JSON list of C-alpha atoms in Angstrom, two decimals:
[
{"chain": "A", "resi": 1, "resn": "MET", "atom": "CA", "xyz": [-4.11, 3.27, 24.50]},
{"chain": "A", "resi": 2, "resn": "GLY", "atom": "CA", "xyz": [-6.96, 5.11, 22.84]},
{"chain": "A", "resi": 3, "resn": "LEU", "atom": "CA", "xyz": [-9.28, 3.52, 20.36]},
{"chain": "A", "resi": 4, "resn": "LYS", "atom": "CA", "xyz": [-8.43, 4.01, 16.74]},
{"chain": "A", "resi": 5, "resn": "GLU", "atom": "CA", "xyz": [-11.05, 4.98, 14.23]},
{"chain": "A", "resi": 6, "resn": "VAL", "atom": "CA", "xyz": [-12.21, 2.54, 11.58]},
{"chain": "A", "resi": 7, "resn": "ASN", "atom": "CA", "xyz": [-11.73, 4.16, 8.20]},
{"chain": "A", "resi": 8, "resn": "ILE", "atom": "CA", "xyz": [-13.69, 2.43, 5.45]},
{"chain": "A", "resi": 9, "resn": "THR", "atom": "CA", "xyz": [-13.79, 4.47, 2.29]},
{"chain": "A", "resi": 10, "resn": "GLY", "atom": "CA", "xyz": [-14.53, 4.01, -1.38]},
{"chain": "A", "resi": 11, "resn": "PRO", "atom": "CA", "xyz": [-11.94, 3.69, -4.16]},
{"chain": "A", "resi": 12, "resn": "LYS", "atom": "CA", "xyz": [-9.16, 6.24, -4.01]},
{"chain": "A", "resi": 13, "resn": "VAL", "atom": "CA", "xyz": [-8.72, 8.86, -6.71]},
{"chain": "A", "resi": 14, "resn": "ALA", "atom": "CA", "xyz": [-5.39, 8.15, -8.43]},
{"chain": "A", "resi": 15, "resn": "PHE", "atom": "CA", "xyz": [-5.30, 11.26, -10.60]},
{"chain": "A", "resi": 16, "resn": "ARG", "atom": "CA", "xyz": [-7.48, 13.60, -12.62]},
{"chain": "A", "resi": 17, "resn": "ILE", "atom": "CA", "xyz": [-7.62, 13.99, -16.38]},
{"chain": "A", "resi": 18, "resn": "PHE", "atom": "CA", "xyz": [-9.69, 16.59, -18.22]},
{"chain": "A", "resi": 19, "resn": "GLY", "atom": "CA", "xyz": [-11.41, 17.35, -14.93]},
{"chain": "A", "resi": 20, "resn": "LEU", "atom": "CA", "xyz": [-12.48, 13.73, -14.41]},
{"chain": "A", "resi": 21, "resn": "ASN", "atom": "CA", "xyz": [-11.42, 11.57, -11.47]},
{"chain": "A", "resi": 22, "resn": "VAL", "atom": "CA", "xyz": [-9.52, 8.41, -12.38]},
{"chain": "A", "resi": 23, "resn": "THR", "atom": "CA", "xyz": [-9.95, 6.05, -9.44]},
{"chain": "A", "resi": 24, "resn": "GLU", "atom": "CA", "xyz": [-8.02, 2.95, -8.49]},
{"chain": "A", "resi": 25, "resn": "THR", "atom": "CA", "xyz": [-11.00, 0.93, -9.75]},
{"chain": "A", "resi": 26, "resn": "VAL", "atom": "CA", "xyz": [-10.40, 2.20, -13.29]},
{"chain": "A", "resi": 27, "resn": "ILE", "atom": "CA", "xyz": [-6.69, 1.44, -13.12]},
{"chain": "A", "resi": 28, "resn": "LEU", "atom": "CA", "xyz": [-7.20, -2.02, -11.61]},
{"chain": "A", "resi": 29, "resn": "SER", "atom": "CA", "xyz": [-9.94, -2.79, -14.12]},
{"chain": "A", "resi": 30, "resn": "TRP", "atom": "CA", "xyz": [-7.56, -2.12, -16.98]},
{"chain": "A", "resi": 31, "resn": "CYS", "atom": "CA", "xyz": [-4.94, -4.26, -15.25]},
{"chain": "A", "resi": 32, "resn": "VAL", "atom": "CA", "xyz": [-7.46, -7.11, -15.00]},
{"chain": "A", "resi": 33, "resn": "ILE", "atom": "CA", "xyz": [-8.34, -6.67, -18.68]},
{"chain": "A", "resi": 34, "resn": "ALA", "atom": "CA", "xyz": [-4.64, -6.78, -19.59]},
{"chain": "A", "resi": 35, "resn": "VAL", "atom": "CA", "xyz": [-4.09, -9.96, -17.56]},
{"chain": "A", "resi": 36, "resn": "ILE", "atom": "CA", "xyz": [-7.12, -11.73, -19.06]},
{"chain": "A", "resi": 37, "resn": "THR", "atom": "CA", "xyz": [-6.12, -10.65, -22.58]},
{"chain": "A", "resi": 38, "resn": "GLY", "atom": "CA", "xyz": [-2.56, -11.84, -22.05]},
{"chain": "A", "resi": 39, "resn": "LEU", "atom": "CA", "xyz": [-3.79, -15.18, -20.69]},
{"chain": "A", "resi": 40, "resn": "ILE", "atom": "CA", "xyz": [-6.09, -15.66, -23.70]},
{"chain": "A", "resi": 41, "resn": "LEU", "atom": "CA", "xyz": [-3.29, -14.85, -26.14]},
{"chain": "A", "resi": 42, "resn": "PHE", "atom": "CA", "xyz": [-0.96, -17.26, -24.36]},
{"chain": "A", "resi": 43, "resn": "MET", "atom": "CA", "xyz": [-3.45, -20.14, -24.31]},
{"chain": "A", "resi": 44, "resn": "THR", "atom": "CA", "xyz": [-4.50, -19.69, -27.94]},
{"chain": "A", "resi": 45, "resn": "HIS", "atom": "CA", "xyz": [-1.02, -19.21, -29.38]},
{"chain": "A", "resi": 46, "resn": "ASN", "atom": "CA", "xyz": [0.08, -21.76, -31.98]},
{"chain": "A", "resi": 47, "resn": "MET", "atom": "CA", "xyz": [-3.16, -23.73, -31.89]},
{"chain": "A", "resi": 48, "resn": "SER", "atom": "CA", "xyz": [-3.26, -26.95, -33.88]},
{"chain": "A", "resi": 49, "resn": "LYS", "atom": "CA", "xyz": [-6.05, -29.21, -35.13]},
{"chain": "A", "resi": 50, "resn": "THR", "atom": "CA", "xyz": [-3.89, -32.33, -35.31]},
{"chain": "A", "resi": 51, "resn": "ASN", "atom": "CA", "xyz": [-1.55, -31.99, -32.34]},
{"chain": "A", "resi": 52, "resn": "PRO", "atom": "CA", "xyz": [-3.12, -29.74, -29.67]},
{"chain": "A", "resi": 53, "resn": "SER", "atom": "CA", "xyz": [-0.96, -28.70, -26.76]},
{"chain": "A", "resi": 54, "resn": "LYS", "atom": "CA", "xyz": [-2.00, -29.00, -23.12]},
{"chain": "A", "resi": 55, "resn": "LYS", "atom": "CA", "xyz": [-2.82, -25.30, -22.90]},
{"chain": "A", "resi": 56, "resn": "GLN", "atom": "CA", "xyz": [-4.96, -25.58, -26.03]},
{"chain": "A", "resi": 57, "resn": "ILE", "atom": "CA", "xyz": [-6.85, -28.51, -24.52]},
{"chain": "A", "resi": 58, "resn": "VAL", "atom": "CA", "xyz": [-7.50, -26.45, -21.39]},
{"chain": "A", "resi": 59, "resn": "ALA", "atom": "CA", "xyz": [-8.63, -23.47, -23.50]},
{"chain": "A", "resi": 60, "resn": "GLU", "atom": "CA", "xyz": [-11.02, -25.65, -25.53]},
{"chain": "A", "resi": 61, "resn": "TRP", "atom": "CA", "xyz": [-12.35, -27.18, -22.32]},
{"chain": "A", "resi": 62, "resn": "ILE", "atom": "CA", "xyz": [-13.11, -23.73, -20.89]},
{"chain": "A", "resi": 63, "resn": "VAL", "atom": "CA", "xyz": [-14.81, -22.65, -24.12]},
{"chain": "A", "resi": 64, "resn": "GLN", "atom": "CA", "xyz": [-16.93, -25.81, -24.08]},
{"chain": "A", "resi": 65, "resn": "ILE", "atom": "CA", "xyz": [-18.01, -25.13, -20.47]},
{"chain": "A", "resi": 66, "resn": "PHE", "atom": "CA", "xyz": [-19.31, -21.66, -21.35]},
{"chain": "A", "resi": 67, "resn": "THR", "atom": "CA", "xyz": [-20.90, -22.94, -24.55]},
{"chain": "A", "resi": 68, "resn": "ASN", "atom": "CA", "xyz": [-22.82, -25.58, -22.61]},
{"chain": "A", "resi": 69, "resn": "MET", "atom": "CA", "xyz": [-23.86, -23.02, -19.98]},
{"chain": "A", "resi": 70, "resn": "VAL", "atom": "CA", "xyz": [-25.34, -20.73, -22.62]},
{"chain": "A", "resi": 71, "resn": "LYS", "atom": "CA", "xyz": [-26.96, -23.61, -24.51]},
{"chain": "A", "resi": 72, "resn": "ASP", "atom": "CA", "xyz": [-28.62, -24.99, -21.35]},
{"chain": "A", "resi": 73, "resn": "SER", "atom": "CA", "xyz": [-29.76, -21.58, -20.07]},
{"chain": "A", "resi": 74, "resn": "MET", "atom": "CA", "xyz": [-30.58, -19.68, -23.27]},
{"chain": "A", "resi": 75, "resn": "GLY", "atom": "CA", "xyz": [-30.93, -22.32, -25.95]},
{"chain": "A", "resi": 76, "resn": "SER", "atom": "CA", "xyz": [-28.84, -23.07, -29.03]},
{"chain": "A", "resi": 77, "resn": "ILE", "atom": "CA", "xyz": [-30.32, -20.05, -30.81]},
{"chain": "A", "resi": 78, "resn": "ASN", "atom": "CA", "xyz": [-28.44, -17.72, -28.43]},
{"chain": "A", "resi": 79, "resn": "LEU", "atom": "CA", "xyz": [-24.94, -19.24, -28.62]},
{"chain": "A", "resi": 80, "resn": "ARG", "atom": "CA", "xyz": [-23.71, -15.93, -30.07]},
{"chain": "A", "resi": 81, "resn": "TYR", "atom": "CA", "xyz": [-23.86, -14.55, -26.52]},
{"chain": "A", "resi": 82, "resn": "THR", "atom": "CA", "xyz": [-21.24, -17.05, -25.29]},
{"chain": "A", "resi": 83, "resn": "PRO", "atom": "CA", "xyz": [-18.24, -14.64, -25.61]},
{"chain": "A", "resi": 84, "resn": "TYR", "atom": "CA", "xyz": [-20.10, -11.95, -23.64]},
{"chain": "A", "resi": 85, "resn": "MET", "atom": "CA", "xyz": [-21.11, -14.34, -20.85]},
{"chain": "A", "resi": 86, "resn": "ALA", "atom": "CA", "xyz": [-17.58, -15.72, -20.62]},
{"chain": "A", "resi": 87, "resn": "THR", "atom": "CA", "xyz": [-16.17, -12.19, -20.48]},
{"chain": "A", "resi": 88, "resn": "ILE", "atom": "CA", "xyz": [-18.50, -11.14, -17.66]},
{"chain": "A", "resi": 89, "resn": "PHE", "atom": "CA", "xyz": [-17.72, -14.30, -15.69]},
{"chain": "A", "resi": 90, "resn": "MET", "atom": "CA", "xyz": [-13.94, -14.02, -16.03]},
{"chain": "A", "resi": 91, "resn": "PHE", "atom": "CA", "xyz": [-13.90, -10.27, -15.40]},
{"chain": "A", "resi": 92, "resn": "SER", "atom": "CA", "xyz": [-16.02, -10.74, -12.28]},
{"chain": "A", "resi": 93, "resn": "ILE", "atom": "CA", "xyz": [-13.83, -13.50, -10.86]},
{"chain": "A", "resi": 94, "resn": "CYS", "atom": "CA", "xyz": [-10.53, -11.79, -11.59]},
{"chain": "A", "resi": 95, "resn": "GLY", "atom": "CA", "xyz": [-11.93, -8.44, -10.44]},
{"chain": "A", "resi": 96, "resn": "SER", "atom": "CA", "xyz": [-12.85, -9.97, -7.09]},
{"chain": "A", "resi": 97, "resn": "LEU", "atom": "CA", "xyz": [-9.82, -12.20, -6.56]},
{"chain": "A", "resi": 98, "resn": "ILE", "atom": "CA", "xyz": [-7.31, -9.34, -6.85]},
{"chain": "A", "resi": 99, "resn": "SER", "atom": "CA", "xyz": [-8.15, -8.71, -3.20]},
{"chain": "A", "resi": 100, "resn": "LEU", "atom": "CA", "xyz": [-5.95, -11.74, -2.44]},
{"chain": "A", "resi": 101, "resn": "LEU", "atom": "CA", "xyz": [-3.04, -9.55, -3.57]},
{"chain": "A", "resi": 102, "resn": "GLY", "atom": "CA", "xyz": [-4.02, -6.85, -1.10]},
{"chain": "A", "resi": 103, "resn": "LEU", "atom": "CA", "xyz": [-5.75, -4.76, -3.75]},
{"chain": "A", "resi": 104, "resn": "ARG", "atom": "CA", "xyz": [-9.27, -3.39, -3.62]},
{"chain": "A", "resi": 105, "resn": "PRO", "atom": "CA", "xyz": [-11.62, -5.61, -5.69]},
{"chain": "A", "resi": 106, "resn": "VAL", "atom": "CA", "xyz": [-13.09, -3.75, -8.65]},
{"chain": "A", "resi": 107, "resn": "THR", "atom": "CA", "xyz": [-16.42, -5.48, -7.96]},
{"chain": "A", "resi": 108, "resn": "GLY", "atom": "CA", "xyz": [-16.45, -3.66, -4.62]},
{"chain": "A", "resi": 109, "resn": "ASP", "atom": "CA", "xyz": [-17.13, -0.47, -6.59]},
{"chain": "A", "resi": 110, "resn": "TYR", "atom": "CA", "xyz": [-20.80, -0.06, -7.49]},
{"chain": "A", "resi": 111, "resn": "SER", "atom": "CA", "xyz": [-19.95, 1.69, -10.76]},
{"chain": "A", "resi": 112, "resn": "THR", "atom": "CA", "xyz": [-18.40, -1.56, -12.04]},
{"chain": "A", "resi": 113, "resn": "THR", "atom": "CA", "xyz": [-21.36, -3.86, -11.40]},
{"chain": "A", "resi": 114, "resn": "LEU", "atom": "CA", "xyz": [-23.82, -1.16, -12.49]},
{"chain": "A", "resi": 115, "resn": "ALA", "atom": "CA", "xyz": [-22.01, -0.80, -15.82]},
{"chain": "A", "resi": 116, "resn": "TRP", "atom": "CA", "xyz": [-22.27, -4.56, -16.42]},
{"chain": "A", "resi": 117, "resn": "ALA", "atom": "CA", "xyz": [-25.94, -4.56, -15.47]},
{"chain": "A", "resi": 118, "resn": "LEU", "atom": "CA", "xyz": [-26.69, -1.61, -17.78]},
{"chain": "A", "resi": 119, "resn": "ILE", "atom": "CA", "xyz": [-25.04, -3.43, -20.70]},
{"chain": "A", "resi": 120, "resn": "THR", "atom": "CA", "xyz": [-27.26, -6.42, -19.97]},
{"chain": "A", "resi": 121, "resn": "PHE", "atom": "CA", "xyz": [-30.29, -4.11, -19.73]},
{"chain": "A", "resi": 122, "resn": "VAL", "atom": "CA", "xyz": [-29.55, -2.66, -23.17]},
{"chain": "A", "resi": 123, "resn": "MET", "atom": "CA", "xyz": [-29.21, -6.17, -24.58]},
{"chain": "A", "resi": 124, "resn": "ILE", "atom": "CA", "xyz": [-32.59, -7.15, -23.11]},
{"chain": "A", "resi": 125, "resn": "ILE", "atom": "CA", "xyz": [-34.35, -4.12, -24.58]},
{"chain": "A", "resi": 126, "resn": "HIS", "atom": "CA", "xyz": [-32.66, -4.65, -27.96]},
{"chain": "A", "resi": 127, "resn": "ALA", "atom": "CA", "xyz": [-33.79, -8.27, -28.03]},
{"chain": "A", "resi": 128, "resn": "LYS", "atom": "CA", "xyz": [-37.39, -7.39, -27.15]},
{"chain": "A", "resi": 129, "resn": "ILE", "atom": "CA", "xyz": [-37.61, -4.61, -29.73]},
{"chain": "A", "resi": 130, "resn": "LYS", "atom": "CA", "xyz": [-35.98, -6.84, -32.35]},
{"chain": "A", "resi": 131, "resn": "ASN", "atom": "CA", "xyz": [-38.53, -9.60, -31.76]},
{"chain": "A", "resi": 132, "resn": "ASP", "atom": "CA", "xyz": [-41.72, -7.57, -31.12]},
{"chain": "A", "resi": 133, "resn": "GLY", "atom": "CA", "xyz": [-40.96, -4.20, -32.68]},
{"chain": "A", "resi": 134, "resn": "PHE", "atom": "CA", "xyz": [-40.93, -0.95, -30.74]},
{"chain": "A", "resi": 135, "resn": "GLY", "atom": "CA", "xyz": [-44.71, -0.83, -30.59]},
{"chain": "A", "resi": 136, "resn": "GLY", "atom": "CA", "xyz": [-44.91, -4.42, -29.42]},
{"chain": "A", "resi": 137, "resn": "TYR", "atom": "CA", "xyz": [-42.31, -3.69, -26.75]},
{"chain": "A", "resi": 138, "resn": "LEU", "atom": "CA", "xyz": [-44.43, -0.85, -25.38]},
{"chain": "A", "resi": 139, "resn": "ILE", "atom": "CA", "xyz": [-47.62, -2.91, -25.57]},
{"chain": "A", "resi": 140, "resn": "GLY", "atom": "CA", "xyz": [-45.88, -5.62, -23.55]},
{"chain": "A", "resi": 141, "resn": "PHE", "atom": "CA", "xyz": [-46.03, -3.36, -20.49]},
{"chain": "A", "resi": 142, "resn": "THR", "atom": "CA", "xyz": [-49.86, -3.53, -20.58]},
{"chain": "A", "resi": 143, "resn": "LYS", "atom": "CA", "xyz": [-49.96, -7.32, -20.30]},
{"chain": "A", "resi": 144, "resn": "PRO", "atom": "CA", "xyz": [-51.74, -9.19, -18.84]},
{"chain": "A", "resi": 145, "resn": "ILE", "atom": "CA", "xyz": [-53.92, -6.19, -17.98]},
{"chain": "A", "resi": 146, "resn": "ILE", "atom": "CA", "xyz": [-53.33, -2.49, -18.64]},
{"chain": "A", "resi": 147, "resn": "VAL", "atom": "CA", "xyz": [-53.62, -1.47, -14.97]},
{"chain": "A", "resi": 148, "resn": "LEU", "atom": "CA", "xyz": [-50.35, -3.35, -14.31]},
{"chain": "A", "resi": 149, "resn": "ALA", "atom": "CA", "xyz": [-48.42, -1.15, -16.75]},
{"chain": "A", "resi": 150, "resn": "PRO", "atom": "CA", "xyz": [-46.79, 1.04, -14.04]},
{"chain": "A", "resi": 151, "resn": "ILE", "atom": "CA", "xyz": [-45.68, -2.05, -12.11]},
{"chain": "A", "resi": 152, "resn": "ASN", "atom": "CA", "xyz": [-44.29, -3.64, -15.28]},
{"chain": "A", "resi": 153, "resn": "VAL", "atom": "CA", "xyz": [-42.32, -0.48, -16.07]},
{"chain": "A", "resi": 154, "resn": "ILE", "atom": "CA", "xyz": [-40.86, -0.42, -12.54]},
{"chain": "A", "resi": 155, "resn": "SER", "atom": "CA", "xyz": [-40.01, -4.11, -12.82]},
{"chain": "A", "resi": 156, "resn": "GLU", "atom": "CA", "xyz": [-38.21, -3.49, -16.11]},
{"chain": "A", "resi": 157, "resn": "VAL", "atom": "CA", "xyz": [-36.16, -0.61, -14.74]},
{"chain": "A", "resi": 158, "resn": "ALA", "atom": "CA", "xyz": [-35.41, -2.51, -11.53]},
{"chain": "A", "resi": 159, "resn": "THR", "atom": "CA", "xyz": [-33.62, -5.31, -13.42]},
{"chain": "A", "resi": 160, "resn": "PRO", "atom": "CA", "xyz": [-30.19, -3.63, -13.74]},
{"chain": "A", "resi": 161, "resn": "VAL", "atom": "CA", "xyz": [-30.49, -2.10, -10.27]},
{"chain": "A", "resi": 162, "resn": "SER", "atom": "CA", "xyz": [-31.18, -5.43, -8.55]},
{"chain": "A", "resi": 163, "resn": "MET", "atom": "CA", "xyz": [-28.44, -7.23, -10.49]},
{"chain": "A", "resi": 164, "resn": "SER", "atom": "CA", "xyz": [-25.81, -4.61, -9.75]},
{"chain": "A", "resi": 165, "resn": "ILE", "atom": "CA", "xyz": [-26.67, -4.16, -6.08]},
{"chain": "A", "resi": 166, "resn": "ARG", "atom": "CA", "xyz": [-26.67, -7.91, -5.42]},
{"chain": "A", "resi": 167, "resn": "HIS", "atom": "CA", "xyz": [-23.15, -8.37, -6.77]},
{"chain": "A", "resi": 168, "resn": "PHE", "atom": "CA", "xyz": [-21.75, -5.17, -5.31]},
{"chain": "A", "resi": 169, "resn": "GLY", "atom": "CA", "xyz": [-23.40, -5.69, -1.91]},
{"chain": "A", "resi": 170, "resn": "ASN", "atom": "CA", "xyz": [-21.90, -9.13, -1.36]},
{"chain": "A", "resi": 171, "resn": "ILE", "atom": "CA", "xyz": [-18.37, -8.09, -2.28]},
{"chain": "A", "resi": 172, "resn": "ALA", "atom": "CA", "xyz": [-18.51, -4.74, -0.45]},
{"chain": "A", "resi": 173, "resn": "SER", "atom": "CA", "xyz": [-19.92, -6.36, 2.69]},
{"chain": "A", "resi": 174, "resn": "GLY", "atom": "CA", "xyz": [-16.95, -8.71, 2.73]},
{"chain": "A", "resi": 175, "resn": "ILE", "atom": "CA", "xyz": [-14.59, -5.74, 2.63]},
{"chain": "A", "resi": 176, "resn": "VAL", "atom": "CA", "xyz": [-16.42, -4.01, 5.49]},
{"chain": "A", "resi": 177, "resn": "ILE", "atom": "CA", "xyz": [-16.67, -7.14, 7.67]},
{"chain": "A", "resi": 178, "resn": "THR", "atom": "CA", "xyz": [-12.98, -7.95, 7.21]},
{"chain": "A", "resi": 179, "resn": "GLN", "atom": "CA", "xyz": [-11.98, -4.37, 8.12]},
{"chain": "A", "resi": 180, "resn": "LEU", "atom": "CA", "xyz": [-14.20, -4.37, 11.20]},
{"chain": "A", "resi": 181, "resn": "LEU", "atom": "CA", "xyz": [-12.86, -7.73, 12.37]},
{"chain": "A", "resi": 182, "resn": "TYR", "atom": "CA", "xyz": [-9.27, -6.59, 11.84]},
{"chain": "A", "resi": 183, "resn": "PHE", "atom": "CA", "xyz": [-10.03, -3.48, 13.90]},
{"chain": "A", "resi": 184, "resn": "ALA", "atom": "CA", "xyz": [-11.64, -5.54, 16.69]},
{"chain": "A", "resi": 185, "resn": "LEU", "atom": "CA", "xyz": [-8.75, -8.01, 16.87]},
{"chain": "A", "resi": 186, "resn": "THR", "atom": "CA", "xyz": [-6.27, -5.12, 16.98]},
{"chain": "A", "resi": 187, "resn": "MET", "atom": "CA", "xyz": [-8.17, -3.64, 19.92]},
{"chain": "A", "resi": 188, "resn": "VAL", "atom": "CA", "xyz": [-8.07, -7.01, 21.71]},
{"chain": "A", "resi": 189, "resn": "SER", "atom": "CA", "xyz": [-4.30, -7.15, 21.27]},
{"chain": "A", "resi": 190, "resn": "ASN", "atom": "CA", "xyz": [-3.95, -3.59, 22.61]},
{"chain": "A", "resi": 191, "resn": "ALA", "atom": "CA", "xyz": [-6.27, -4.32, 25.53]},
{"chain": "A", "resi": 192, "resn": "ILE", "atom": "CA", "xyz": [-4.01, -7.04, 26.90]},
{"chain": "A", "resi": 193, "resn": "GLY", "atom": "CA", "xyz": [-0.91, -4.86, 26.51]},
{"chain": "A", "resi": 194, "resn": "LEU", "atom": "CA", "xyz": [0.55, -6.29, 23.32]},
{"chain": "A", "resi": 195, "resn": "ASP", "atom": "CA", "xyz": [2.41, -3.89, 21.06]},
{"chain": "A", "resi": 196, "resn": "PHE", "atom": "CA", "xyz": [1.98, -6.23, 18.10]},
{"chain": "A", "resi": 197, "resn": "PRO", "atom": "CA", "xyz": [-1.60, -7.09, 16.98]},
{"chain": "A", "resi": 198, "resn": "ILE", "atom": "CA", "xyz": [-0.98, -10.83, 17.18]},
{"chain": "A", "resi": 199, "resn": "PHE", "atom": "CA", "xyz": [-4.67, -11.73, 17.06]},
{"chain": "A", "resi": 200, "resn": "THR", "atom": "CA", "xyz": [-4.90, -10.32, 13.55]},
{"chain": "A", "resi": 201, "resn": "ILE", "atom": "CA", "xyz": [-2.74, -13.18, 12.30]},
{"chain": "A", "resi": 202, "resn": "GLY", "atom": "CA", "xyz": [-4.70, -16.06, 10.83]},
{"chain": "A", "resi": 203, "resn": "VAL", "atom": "CA", "xyz": [-8.33, -15.10, 11.39]},
{"chain": "A", "resi": 204, "resn": "PRO", "atom": "CA", "xyz": [-8.54, -12.42, 8.64]},
{"chain": "A", "resi": 205, "resn": "ALA", "atom": "CA", "xyz": [-6.77, -14.85, 6.30]},
{"chain": "A", "resi": 206, "resn": "VAL", "atom": "CA", "xyz": [-9.42, -17.51, 6.94]},
{"chain": "A", "resi": 207, "resn": "LEU", "atom": "CA", "xyz": [-12.18, -15.00, 6.26]},
{"chain": "A", "resi": 208, "resn": "SER", "atom": "CA", "xyz": [-10.38, -13.97, 3.11]},
{"chain": "A", "resi": 209, "resn": "VAL", "atom": "CA", "xyz": [-10.70, -17.52, 1.80]},
{"chain": "A", "resi": 210, "resn": "TYR", "atom": "CA", "xyz": [-14.47, -17.26, 2.18]},
{"chain": "A", "resi": 211, "resn": "PHE", "atom": "CA", "xyz": [-15.08, -13.68, 1.06]},
{"chain": "A", "resi": 212, "resn": "ASP", "atom": "CA", "xyz": [-12.48, -13.63, -1.71]},
{"chain": "A", "resi": 213, "resn": "LEU", "atom": "CA", "xyz": [-12.56, -17.15, -3.10]},
{"chain": "A", "resi": 214, "resn": "PHE", "atom": "CA", "xyz": [-15.99, -18.63, -2.38]},
{"chain": "A", "resi": 215, "resn": "THR", "atom": "CA", "xyz": [-18.00, -15.41, -2.56]},
{"chain": "A", "resi": 216, "resn": "GLY", "atom": "CA", "xyz": [-16.03, -14.20, -5.58]},
{"chain": "A", "resi": 217, "resn": "PHE", "atom": "CA", "xyz": [-16.75, -17.36, -7.57]},
{"chain": "A", "resi": 218, "resn": "MET", "atom": "CA", "xyz": [-20.35, -17.57, -6.37]},
{"chain": "A", "resi": 219, "resn": "GLN", "atom": "CA", "xyz": [-21.21, -13.97, -7.24]},
{"chain": "A", "resi": 220, "resn": "ALA", "atom": "CA", "xyz": [-19.59, -14.31, -10.67]},
{"chain": "A", "resi": 221, "resn": "PHE", "atom": "CA", "xyz": [-21.67, -17.42, -11.32]},
{"chain": "A", "resi": 222, "resn": "VAL", "atom": "CA", "xyz": [-24.91, -15.86, -10.03]},
{"chain": "A", "resi": 223, "resn": "PHE", "atom": "CA", "xyz": [-24.43, -12.63, -11.99]},
{"chain": "A", "resi": 224, "resn": "THR", "atom": "CA", "xyz": [-23.68, -14.58, -15.19]},
{"chain": "A", "resi": 225, "resn": "MET", "atom": "CA", "xyz": [-26.68, -16.86, -14.70]},
{"chain": "A", "resi": 226, "resn": "LEU", "atom": "CA", "xyz": [-28.97, -13.88, -14.09]},
{"chain": "A", "resi": 227, "resn": "THR", "atom": "CA", "xyz": [-27.59, -12.21, -17.21]},
{"chain": "A", "resi": 228, "resn": "MET", "atom": "CA", "xyz": [-28.31, -15.33, -19.27]},
{"chain": "A", "resi": 229, "resn": "ALA", "atom": "CA", "xyz": [-31.79, -15.69, -17.77]},
{"chain": "A", "resi": 230, "resn": "ASN", "atom": "CA", "xyz": [-32.75, -12.06, -18.39]},
{"chain": "A", "resi": 231, "resn": "VAL", "atom": "CA", "xyz": [-31.36, -11.88, -21.92]},
{"chain": "A", "resi": 232, "resn": "GLY", "atom": "CA", "xyz": [-32.69, -15.34, -22.79]},
{"chain": "A", "resi": 233, "resn": "SER", "atom": "CA", "xyz": [-36.19, -14.45, -21.60]},
{"chain": "A", "resi": 234, "resn": "ALA", "atom": "CA", "xyz": [-36.32, -11.69, -24.22]},
{"chain": "A", "resi": 235, "resn": "TYR", "atom": "CA", "xyz": [-36.25, -14.27, -27.00]},
{"chain": "A", "resi": 236, "resn": "PRO", "atom": "CA", "xyz": [-39.33, -16.38, -27.80]},
{"chain": "A", "resi": 237, "resn": "GLU", "atom": "CA", "xyz": [-39.15, -20.13, -27.52]},
{"chain": "A", "resi": 238, "resn": "PRO", "atom": "CA", "xyz": [-38.63, -21.75, -30.94]},
{"chain": "A", "resi": 239, "resn": "GLU", "atom": "CA", "xyz": [-41.69, -23.52, -32.23]},
{"chain": "A", "resi": 240, "resn": "ASN", "atom": "CA", "xyz": [-41.44, -27.29, -32.63]}
]
């Protein structure tokens, strides 16, 4: 039997609207948003101060985890960012774990992680301008010495690029490695005369546990921590 080609492509175009391509990433992203929204509404329905239900206790526990994360990483002054950090974390996890259902992870599309990183970048710039003024923000590029201004500008612009590529690269590499391994195991099955690719049973599933579960959770945590670190660094330390 001849060798089959490995076909690894980007997200498929589902349809076009007003001349714009609507990819499966867009559709799946909205599905993830719908699922997260539905879960939040379910867990916060009929909340009670005197007799909390089990789902309310779990919801309050999750909120407390994110509150403590923001407080430890950004300080109590930045607790207003807790909803955003929780949203990024949950969207990242759910967007990666949909691969367990045989769907393409939305975090495997660079446009997704780049959009998150750009939002963080805007938040960083807004915080710096709010604290130092627009003139102070520009002067900050000349510190500690003016000759480093070009490097400081490049470093500033590189922030969203590095954040987005790190997350996207780890998820996308898992997709590519799994596809290549599946192809190789299929070729082994064909080489020994088997009509059914028996060697593809089990091994890809084990890899899926690593790439989908472990890597998905780890990248969500790393991206959220980097977001908190970058946004938090834009705010001055409170004076004692």
